[in-house]
Amino acid sequence: MKRPLLIRIAKGSITDVKATAIVVTHFQGIEPGGAELAVDDAIGGAITAFTRNKSLAGELGSFFVVPSLTSRLYAQMVVVLGLGTYDIFARRVRQKESEEGGLIRQVGFRLIEGLLGINVTDFSTVLIGGGGGGLNADEAAFLLIQAIGEAISRLDHEGRIHEFTIVEFDEGKIPGILMGYEKAKKSLKDKLDLEKKELTVPSEKKEVSKPQNIIYISLRREGEELFFSVFTDKAQVVMEKKTFSSDTIRGLISELRSYGEKKGTSRDSTHIESEIKNSGGALYGLIFPPGIQNYIRKYHVEYSFIISMERSLVYIPWELLYDRDLGIFLGKLSLGRQIIREESFLKGREPYSEDGEINMLIIANPSGDLDAAKKEEEDLKKLIQNHIPNSRLKVDLWSGLWDGKSKQSLGIIKLLYAGKYEIVHYSGHAFYDEFEPHKSGWFLGENDILRAFEFQNLPRPPVMVFANACESGKGSSKDDIKIREELPYGLADAFIQAGVDIYIGTAWRIGDETAKEFATTVYKKLIVYNKDIGHSISGARGELTKGFTSFSDPGWAGYMLYGTPSFRFLLPG
């Protein structure tokens, strides 16, 4: 006699289901959305918290359990299945792998193996592979039911699992799920006797967070080909590839960097503008396929963008790529960078202090050998105080807090360990360790380096680091040039890995007046007008260039944002 298995197909929210465990999925580096976001809200943001502290990594096949006894859920626990990175998952699912090696099958087996291991036999799950994998509802349902059925017949020797529920909020997908069920029933007819039951889950009105309007553009490089994937809240999958010449790309990037590293004059501003648009436009066309360009043009007003890339692609000046149809540089958009697999998608943060103030520590010219930056601490503080009223941003100067005796790095660590500062603004020398990037950091003086990984040990790392940092070495050898090119991206990665949510860095040395004006404008928009960080930065770029009509000063182009562009401080009032 074949073993019976009841499959409930339920219309409704998975947060309203009564089951011992509910199952959701997570892509590495992608903020919770859809069912995962609803469940995360119901358990007080636990999924986001575990992701940010790196307990929940989201690797393909990972099985992570979050207790939910004190939450708004009926379930006793939430199981988060890791699907790895979105682009690899989508590509492998769409390649229609063999039955034995199918990706959905692997995930299904891992799910049943994990549930049996913790003695859970009653569970409800979302449809896997439908949204993120780009499968139709009938395809996703067939593969999932077949995978779970196969896993139960092979792994559940004691016959503990007799039923499970597939929950779908979108009523329009239910017919497709039923079709997938019928197909799976035929496929498993020699092993299991499947039976289905349709039902509607009673709904309770709950306040659910809205997902951020973010579009992730993922890039991977394989030889001389770039593979693009787009992930958004929209039910569509965009995947394209582009063949490119490394020599041509490097040449154009070199031209753009030379623009940034040489300050022009008002006399050659028009010529510079033409050259930078030509180089940026050519680079944009050579890198981005037409389909991805059209996607950016269609959603650039409504959405923020995160370019999620391999480390081998961080050297590309994405902010200087020029879209001729829109007539703007990508740096004018609300744009952030992300290294693939980084989990950096903080939506907002309330001030640490009870009085609602944002506290900032300014560390400028700690080595004492940057004459042009000598007055930056006091000048920046005055500018901030003059432009940001109502004491919403309180500024401390490191020079006024240092005892002048101990190593500065020790003093700064002690100060940061108190967890007082949401923002740390740094201007000075930087040190990059290309062999052990996490040991990179700020050069404060002889034998005195504040390394990025030390931020990881803080109970409350700064939410945001704004660094006008330049390489302390000034050599012209090939190795020195390589280090100067890699420094800004290596530092950003090191601080993000250490727990900083938002990192603003520079691709080259920025003039002091420009640096002060840019930073003040960003803080004013972020704190006074409560704009998100992406629009604060793009707005500062616009003001710095008077709407991108002046190109004599390259400072506007040198700033990069790592982290979520839609981040903002949750200020009272």
XYZ file of C-alpha atoms in Angstrom:
573
model
C 0.000 0.000 0.000
C 1.366 3.391 -1.003
C 1.994 5.947 1.693
C -0.612 8.767 1.826
C 0.426 12.423 1.798
C -2.045 15.289 2.191
C -1.103 18.602 0.586
C -3.072 21.636 1.610
C -3.104 24.486 -0.891
C -4.029 27.605 1.026
C -4.901 31.092 -0.164
C -3.802 33.716 2.354
C -0.858 35.006 4.364
C 1.644 32.576 5.814
C 1.661 34.681 8.993
C -1.932 33.550 9.694
C -1.303 29.819 9.236
C -1.598 27.456 12.211
C 1.377 25.076 12.037
C 4.317 24.038 14.181
C 6.722 25.625 11.715
C 6.427 28.014 8.818
C 9.074 28.059 6.098
C 10.358 31.121 4.236
C 13.416 31.632 2.034
C 16.255 34.146 2.016
C 18.634 35.334 -0.715
C 22.080 36.505 0.362
C 22.436 40.276 0.250
C 18.750 40.936 -0.497
C 16.539 42.633 2.081
C 13.477 40.650 3.245
C 10.460 41.132 0.994
C 7.091 39.468 0.391
C 6.407 36.550 2.727
C 9.824 36.833 4.370
C 9.200 40.494 5.224
C 5.727 39.747 6.635
C 7.144 36.982 8.822
C 10.104 39.146 9.860
C 7.689 41.873 10.989
C 5.658 39.336 12.944
C 8.699 38.129 14.887
C 10.001 41.602 15.632
C 12.629 41.856 12.907
C 14.513 38.765 14.085
C 15.397 37.615 10.555
C 16.933 40.992 9.747
C 18.784 41.044 13.086
C 20.229 37.539 12.652
C 21.232 38.399 9.089
C 22.991 41.597 10.073
C 24.982 39.915 12.856
C 25.916 37.176 10.363
C 24.239 34.346 12.299
C 21.935 33.801 9.320
C 24.174 33.721 6.263
C 21.673 32.531 3.650
C 24.003 30.138 1.816
C 22.316 27.707 -0.531
C 20.844 24.878 1.506
C 21.318 26.509 4.907
C 18.607 25.719 7.490
C 18.094 28.324 10.209
C 15.454 28.159 12.953
C 14.032 31.240 14.709
C 11.764 30.556 17.750
C 8.500 32.498 17.553
C 6.649 31.654 20.758
C 6.346 35.305 21.803
C 5.507 36.668 18.353
C 2.250 37.402 16.524
C 2.485 34.065 14.717
C 0.553 30.896 15.519
C 3.629 28.868 14.606
C 6.175 27.857 17.243
C 9.119 28.509 14.958
C 10.190 29.994 11.648
C 12.524 28.064 9.360
C 14.596 30.223 7.023
C 15.954 28.292 4.040
C 18.992 29.855 2.392
C 18.907 30.094 -1.393
C 22.375 31.621 -1.881
C 22.750 34.594 -4.190
C 19.813 35.568 -6.343
C 21.595 35.583 -9.688
C 23.126 32.109 -9.330
C 19.857 30.651 -8.026
C 17.810 32.145 -10.865
C 20.289 31.049 -13.494
C 20.483 27.455 -12.245
C 16.715 27.118 -11.857
C 16.139 28.363 -15.397
C 18.728 25.976 -16.823
C 16.289 23.104 -16.152
C 18.826 20.838 -14.485
C 18.407 17.095 -14.381
C 15.931 15.576 -11.963
C 18.675 14.201 -9.708
C 20.582 17.466 -9.500
C 17.750 19.991 -9.648
C 18.170 23.008 -7.415
C 14.596 22.970 -6.059
C 15.058 19.275 -5.349
C 18.199 19.999 -3.307
C 16.373 22.647 -1.310
C 13.388 20.316 -0.736
C 15.619 17.533 0.550
C 17.444 19.939 2.862
C 14.107 21.166 4.223
C 12.822 17.691 5.083
C 16.194 16.620 6.466
C 16.256 19.662 8.735
C 12.647 19.288 9.916
C 13.107 15.623 10.756
C 16.300 16.513 12.603
C 14.385 18.808 14.982
C 11.363 16.474 15.095
C 8.938 18.818 13.348
C 6.316 17.082 11.225
C 3.738 19.830 10.731
C 4.827 22.699 8.505
C 3.632 25.291 6.020
C 5.806 26.689 3.269
C 5.814 29.403 0.656
C 6.249 28.543 -2.996
C 9.981 28.280 -3.708
C 11.365 29.415 -7.057
C 8.277 31.310 -8.171
C 9.359 34.908 -7.666
C 13.133 34.789 -7.240
C 13.614 31.819 -9.544
C 11.478 33.167 -12.344
C 9.331 30.017 -12.570
C 5.621 30.047 -13.307
C 3.398 29.000 -10.412
C 2.673 25.592 -11.998
C 6.398 24.902 -12.596
C 7.394 25.993 -9.096
C 4.590 23.989 -7.453
C 5.407 20.853 -9.453
C 9.123 21.005 -8.617
C 8.508 21.779 -4.929
C 5.857 19.087 -4.363
C 7.939 16.548 -6.253
C 11.053 17.449 -4.255
C 9.313 17.292 -0.874
C 7.524 14.059 -1.859
C 10.793 12.435 -2.929
C 12.514 13.602 0.264
C 9.717 12.266 2.485
C 9.721 8.862 0.794
C 13.511 8.552 1.075
C 14.284 10.204 4.421
C 11.182 9.763 6.596
C 11.509 6.044 7.282
C 9.312 6.210 10.397
C 6.406 7.828 8.546
C 6.246 10.927 10.724
C 5.252 13.460 8.025
C 1.734 12.920 6.669
C 0.876 16.400 5.385
C 2.113 19.889 4.662
C 0.681 23.179 3.400
C 1.673 25.442 0.516
C 0.553 29.011 1.220
C 0.122 31.630 -1.513
C -1.073 35.176 -0.963
C -1.677 35.903 -4.653
C -5.039 34.382 -5.570
C -4.116 34.504 -9.256
C -1.393 31.896 -8.704
C -3.651 29.293 -7.086
C -4.800 27.738 -10.425
C -1.165 27.314 -11.431
C -0.318 25.663 -8.109
C -3.215 23.230 -8.605
C -1.882 22.371 -12.061
C 1.557 21.769 -10.590
C 0.034 19.533 -7.941
C -1.683 17.340 -10.564
C 1.568 16.979 -12.483
C 3.482 16.052 -9.318
C 0.807 13.544 -8.352
C 1.397 11.663 -11.617
C 5.180 11.866 -11.178
C 5.008 10.413 -7.644
C 2.238 7.872 -8.250
C 4.517 4.873 -7.679
C 5.783 6.177 -4.330
C 3.045 8.245 -2.698
C -0.709 8.544 -2.730
C -1.185 12.292 -2.894
C -4.377 14.007 -1.832
C -5.082 17.717 -1.902
C -7.280 20.043 0.091
C -7.958 23.660 -0.867
C -8.629 26.217 1.822
C -8.572 29.914 2.614
C -6.590 31.070 5.621
C -8.611 33.408 7.887
C -6.905 36.769 7.817
C -6.202 39.109 10.686
C -5.393 42.711 9.823
C -1.804 43.399 10.754
C 0.380 46.401 10.101
C 3.110 45.200 7.759
C 6.208 47.124 6.721
C 6.397 48.159 3.114
C 9.390 46.812 1.204
C 11.933 49.372 0.137
C 11.709 50.605 -3.435
C 15.043 49.112 -4.355
C 16.242 47.425 -7.524
C 19.294 45.188 -7.162
C 21.476 44.902 -10.262
C 23.823 41.961 -9.787
C 27.020 41.577 -11.852
C 29.365 38.640 -12.180
C 32.342 38.291 -14.444
C 33.370 35.132 -16.266
C 36.366 35.788 -18.481
C 35.393 38.487 -20.967
C 31.665 38.238 -20.218
C 29.528 40.082 -17.681
C 26.377 38.372 -16.411
C 23.579 40.656 -15.175
C 20.579 39.814 -13.006
C 17.887 42.172 -11.736
C 15.992 41.557 -8.502
C 13.050 43.729 -7.464
C 9.662 43.550 -5.817
C 8.124 43.075 -9.249
C 7.218 39.569 -10.405
C 9.728 39.406 -13.238
C 13.211 38.110 -13.856
C 15.691 40.032 -15.991
C 18.928 38.231 -16.886
C 21.346 39.347 -19.595
C 25.012 39.068 -20.484
C 27.490 41.334 -22.233
C 30.843 40.562 -23.864
C 33.474 43.218 -23.266
C 37.152 43.994 -23.806
C 39.147 44.394 -20.597
C 41.693 46.636 -22.308
C 39.019 49.006 -23.642
C 37.230 49.151 -20.280
C 40.486 49.787 -18.418
C 41.402 52.542 -20.862
C 38.123 54.400 -20.364
C 38.318 53.964 -16.597
C 41.835 55.387 -16.654
C 40.517 58.464 -18.476
C 37.758 58.934 -15.904
C 40.178 58.537 -12.999
C 42.557 61.065 -14.539
C 39.644 63.511 -14.669
C 39.026 62.975 -10.980
C 42.645 63.232 -9.930
C 43.301 66.497 -11.788
C 41.375 69.589 -10.837
C 40.402 71.565 -13.904
C 39.864 75.285 -14.307
C 36.798 77.297 -15.234
C 38.445 77.922 -18.602
C 38.397 74.247 -19.603
C 35.119 73.332 -17.886
C 33.183 72.907 -21.148
C 35.897 70.706 -22.628
C 36.033 68.579 -19.462
C 32.260 68.148 -19.486
C 32.341 66.912 -23.072
C 35.204 64.508 -22.394
C 33.703 63.059 -19.224
C 30.327 62.505 -20.856
C 31.948 60.846 -23.856
C 34.033 58.504 -21.713
C 31.206 57.823 -19.236
C 28.713 57.269 -22.049
C 31.001 54.877 -23.892
C 31.699 52.926 -20.700
C 27.974 52.717 -19.919
C 27.223 51.332 -23.390
C 30.087 48.853 -23.286
C 29.168 47.474 -19.854
C 25.372 47.592 -19.569
C 23.227 45.550 -22.016
C 20.320 47.476 -23.622
C 17.743 45.602 -21.522
C 19.371 46.676 -18.258
C 19.706 50.259 -19.515
C 15.990 50.325 -20.349
C 15.195 49.015 -16.867
C 17.164 51.859 -15.281
C 15.456 54.430 -17.501
C 12.012 53.067 -16.686
C 12.372 53.019 -12.885
C 15.036 55.627 -12.071
C 12.578 58.112 -10.553
C 10.532 55.691 -8.463
C 13.307 53.368 -7.271
C 16.755 53.408 -5.700
C 19.430 51.143 -7.163
C 22.035 48.893 -5.587
C 24.815 47.593 -7.812
C 25.761 44.263 -6.269
C 29.053 43.084 -7.730
C 31.966 40.746 -7.344
C 35.060 42.248 -5.774
C 36.799 42.073 -9.152
C 34.429 44.783 -10.448
C 34.623 47.360 -7.649
C 37.209 49.444 -9.532
C 34.604 50.534 -12.125
C 33.475 54.135 -11.419
C 29.752 53.357 -11.608
C 28.825 56.853 -10.483
C 30.496 58.331 -13.588
C 28.714 56.163 -16.142
C 26.582 58.418 -18.328
C 23.152 57.590 -19.769
C 22.758 59.714 -22.896
C 19.002 59.110 -23.166
C 18.368 60.345 -19.614
C 21.101 62.956 -19.884
C 22.452 62.135 -16.419
C 25.298 60.296 -14.733
C 24.358 57.265 -12.623
C 25.750 59.207 -9.671
C 22.759 61.518 -9.995
C 20.471 58.585 -9.134
C 19.865 57.240 -5.651
C 22.635 54.678 -6.016
C 24.498 52.381 -3.636
C 27.189 49.740 -4.002
C 27.293 46.277 -2.485
C 29.740 43.395 -2.616
C 27.906 40.177 -3.501
C 26.943 38.213 -0.363
C 27.145 41.271 1.895
C 24.062 41.704 4.076
C 23.675 45.473 4.245
C 20.071 46.589 3.926
C 19.306 48.615 7.041
C 16.096 50.593 6.438
C 16.392 53.086 9.251
C 17.785 53.637 12.700
C 16.564 55.588 15.690
C 19.166 57.700 17.518
C 21.057 55.918 20.302
C 20.383 58.714 22.776
C 17.027 59.125 24.504
C 16.855 62.823 23.598
C 16.689 61.999 19.892
C 20.026 63.612 19.010
C 22.376 62.194 16.403
C 25.921 62.164 17.766
C 28.910 62.581 15.459
C 32.628 62.229 16.095
C 34.935 64.097 13.699
C 38.497 62.803 13.397
C 40.522 65.048 11.102
C 44.263 65.109 10.386
C 45.219 62.868 13.337
C 48.726 62.340 11.899
C 49.314 66.114 11.892
C 50.992 66.203 8.495
C 48.095 67.240 6.273
C 48.413 71.027 6.378
C 45.438 71.622 4.101
C 43.192 69.583 6.405
C 44.446 71.169 9.631
C 41.350 73.269 10.198
C 38.840 70.779 8.824
C 37.585 69.635 12.238
C 36.592 73.080 13.450
C 35.466 74.346 10.034
C 33.222 71.353 9.446
C 31.793 71.602 12.950
C 30.969 75.294 12.455
C 29.398 74.643 9.066
C 27.267 71.842 10.484
C 26.175 73.903 13.479
C 25.279 76.874 11.234
C 23.318 74.782 8.735
C 21.692 72.210 11.019
C 19.523 73.938 13.638
C 17.682 72.623 16.689
C 20.702 70.642 17.917
C 19.588 67.511 16.061
C 23.213 66.748 15.260
C 25.707 67.034 18.104
C 29.359 67.135 17.066
C 32.438 66.187 19.087
C 35.973 66.866 17.875
C 38.560 64.174 18.505
C 41.290 66.754 18.991
C 39.412 68.102 21.967
C 38.932 64.682 23.541
C 42.413 63.174 23.150
C 44.684 63.244 26.193
C 47.779 63.650 24.006
C 49.579 60.751 25.706
C 48.246 57.323 24.725
C 48.064 56.033 21.186
C 45.224 57.761 19.368
C 43.815 54.421 18.180
C 43.374 53.292 21.805
C 41.649 56.527 22.737
C 39.287 56.365 19.759
C 38.402 52.724 20.457
C 37.614 53.564 24.101
C 35.427 56.438 22.952
C 33.578 54.332 20.380
C 33.141 51.449 22.817
C 30.697 53.566 24.820
C 28.301 53.254 21.856
C 27.486 56.943 21.763
C 28.214 57.847 18.137
C 25.956 57.079 15.195
C 28.281 58.839 12.739
C 32.056 58.912 12.533
C 33.537 61.407 10.067
C 37.203 60.842 9.220
C 39.647 62.900 7.190
C 43.239 61.736 7.023
C 45.564 59.015 5.823
C 44.393 55.475 5.173
C 46.192 52.160 5.158
C 45.240 49.283 2.847
C 46.397 45.692 3.401
C 45.851 43.967 0.063
C 46.681 40.539 1.528
C 44.476 40.842 4.622
C 41.894 43.524 3.704
C 40.129 43.323 7.086
C 43.316 44.730 8.643
C 43.061 47.875 6.528
C 42.175 51.071 8.313
C 43.178 54.600 9.231
C 46.804 55.677 9.646
C 46.876 57.906 12.718
C 50.614 58.191 13.213
C 53.791 56.156 13.406
C 52.932 52.578 14.459
C 49.397 53.729 15.176
C 46.669 52.298 12.933
C 42.959 51.994 13.702
C 42.006 48.851 11.781
C 38.562 48.235 10.351
C 38.083 44.863 12.045
C 38.296 46.589 15.452
C 34.892 48.138 14.715
C 33.501 44.593 14.673
C 34.234 44.232 18.387
C 32.151 47.268 19.337
C 28.816 46.516 21.054
C 27.269 49.296 18.930
C 29.382 50.135 15.879
C 28.719 53.492 14.228
C 25.760 53.334 11.866
C 27.586 55.441 9.310
C 31.208 56.154 8.487
C 32.029 59.091 6.206
C 35.688 58.884 5.221
C 37.676 61.431 3.226
C 40.629 59.068 3.321
C 43.679 58.953 1.056
C 46.540 56.471 0.802
C 49.502 57.582 2.904
C 52.022 56.321 0.339
C 52.821 58.625 -2.585
C 54.938 56.337 -4.767
C 54.548 56.102 -8.520
C 55.547 52.462 -8.935
C 53.145 49.947 -10.414
C 52.401 48.471 -6.967
C 51.794 51.921 -5.423
C 49.367 52.853 -8.211
C 47.545 49.519 -7.820
C 47.191 50.063 -4.067
C 45.877 53.614 -4.572
C 43.270 52.279 -7.012
C 42.171 49.456 -4.681
C 42.313 51.456 -1.432
C 38.845 53.083 -1.456
C 37.028 49.869 -2.315
C 39.053 47.712 0.064
C 38.401 50.129 2.934
C 34.679 50.231 2.208
C 34.446 46.446 2.165
C 36.454 46.149 5.381
C 34.209 48.563 7.310
C 30.973 47.017 5.992
C 32.227 43.575 7.010
C 33.004 44.995 10.463
C 29.359 45.957 11.012
C 29.108 49.541 9.714
C 25.814 49.853 7.808
C 26.559 52.891 5.658
C 30.014 53.739 4.330
C 30.708 56.847 2.260
C 34.183 56.939 0.784
C 36.127 58.689 -1.942
C 37.694 57.275 -5.089
C 40.461 59.887 -5.003
C 41.675 62.801 -2.914
C 38.979 65.497 -2.722
C 39.830 69.178 -2.340
C 39.275 70.457 1.199
C 36.686 73.124 0.369
C 34.757 70.706 -1.819
C 34.943 67.993 0.851
C 33.560 70.305 3.540
C 30.769 71.623 1.321
C 29.788 68.152 0.151
C 29.750 66.666 3.656
C 27.763 69.566 5.100
C 25.155 69.309 2.330
C 24.796 65.552 2.842
C 24.328 65.942 6.606
C 21.854 68.790 6.146
C 19.676 66.775 3.769
C 19.967 63.624 5.903
C 19.289 65.222 9.292
C 17.318 68.458 8.680
C 15.175 67.362 5.752
C 15.163 63.675 6.785
C 15.976 62.490 3.262
C 17.409 59.022 2.700
C 21.165 58.732 2.276
C 20.960 57.961 -1.455
C 19.052 61.130 -2.292
C 21.161 63.122 0.196
C 24.300 62.174 -1.716
C 22.843 62.618 -5.198
C 21.388 65.956 -4.088
C 24.772 67.081 -2.774
C 26.357 66.129 -6.096
C 23.756 68.201 -7.898
C 24.288 71.254 -5.703
C 28.047 70.949 -5.934
C 27.928 71.134 -9.723
C 24.924 73.477 -9.974
C 22.901 70.808 -11.702
C 25.908 69.177 -13.382
C 26.730 72.205 -15.540
C 30.128 72.881 -13.976
C 32.867 70.304 -14.413
C 35.945 72.276 -13.395
C 36.037 70.628 -9.958
C 35.870 66.806 -10.035
C 34.960 66.504 -6.344
C 31.287 65.737 -7.031
C 32.258 62.532 -8.844
C 34.588 61.103 -6.238
C 32.110 59.943 -3.592
C 30.829 56.359 -3.334
C 28.055 54.944 -1.161
C 28.224 51.393 0.162
C 24.994 50.264 1.786
C 21.289 50.812 1.274
C 20.505 54.128 -0.469
C 17.055 54.255 1.145
C 18.514 54.349 4.692
C 17.475 57.284 6.873
C 17.628 58.166 10.563
C 14.264 57.790 12.310
C 14.169 61.171 14.003
C 11.399 62.317 16.369
C 9.012 64.966 15.090
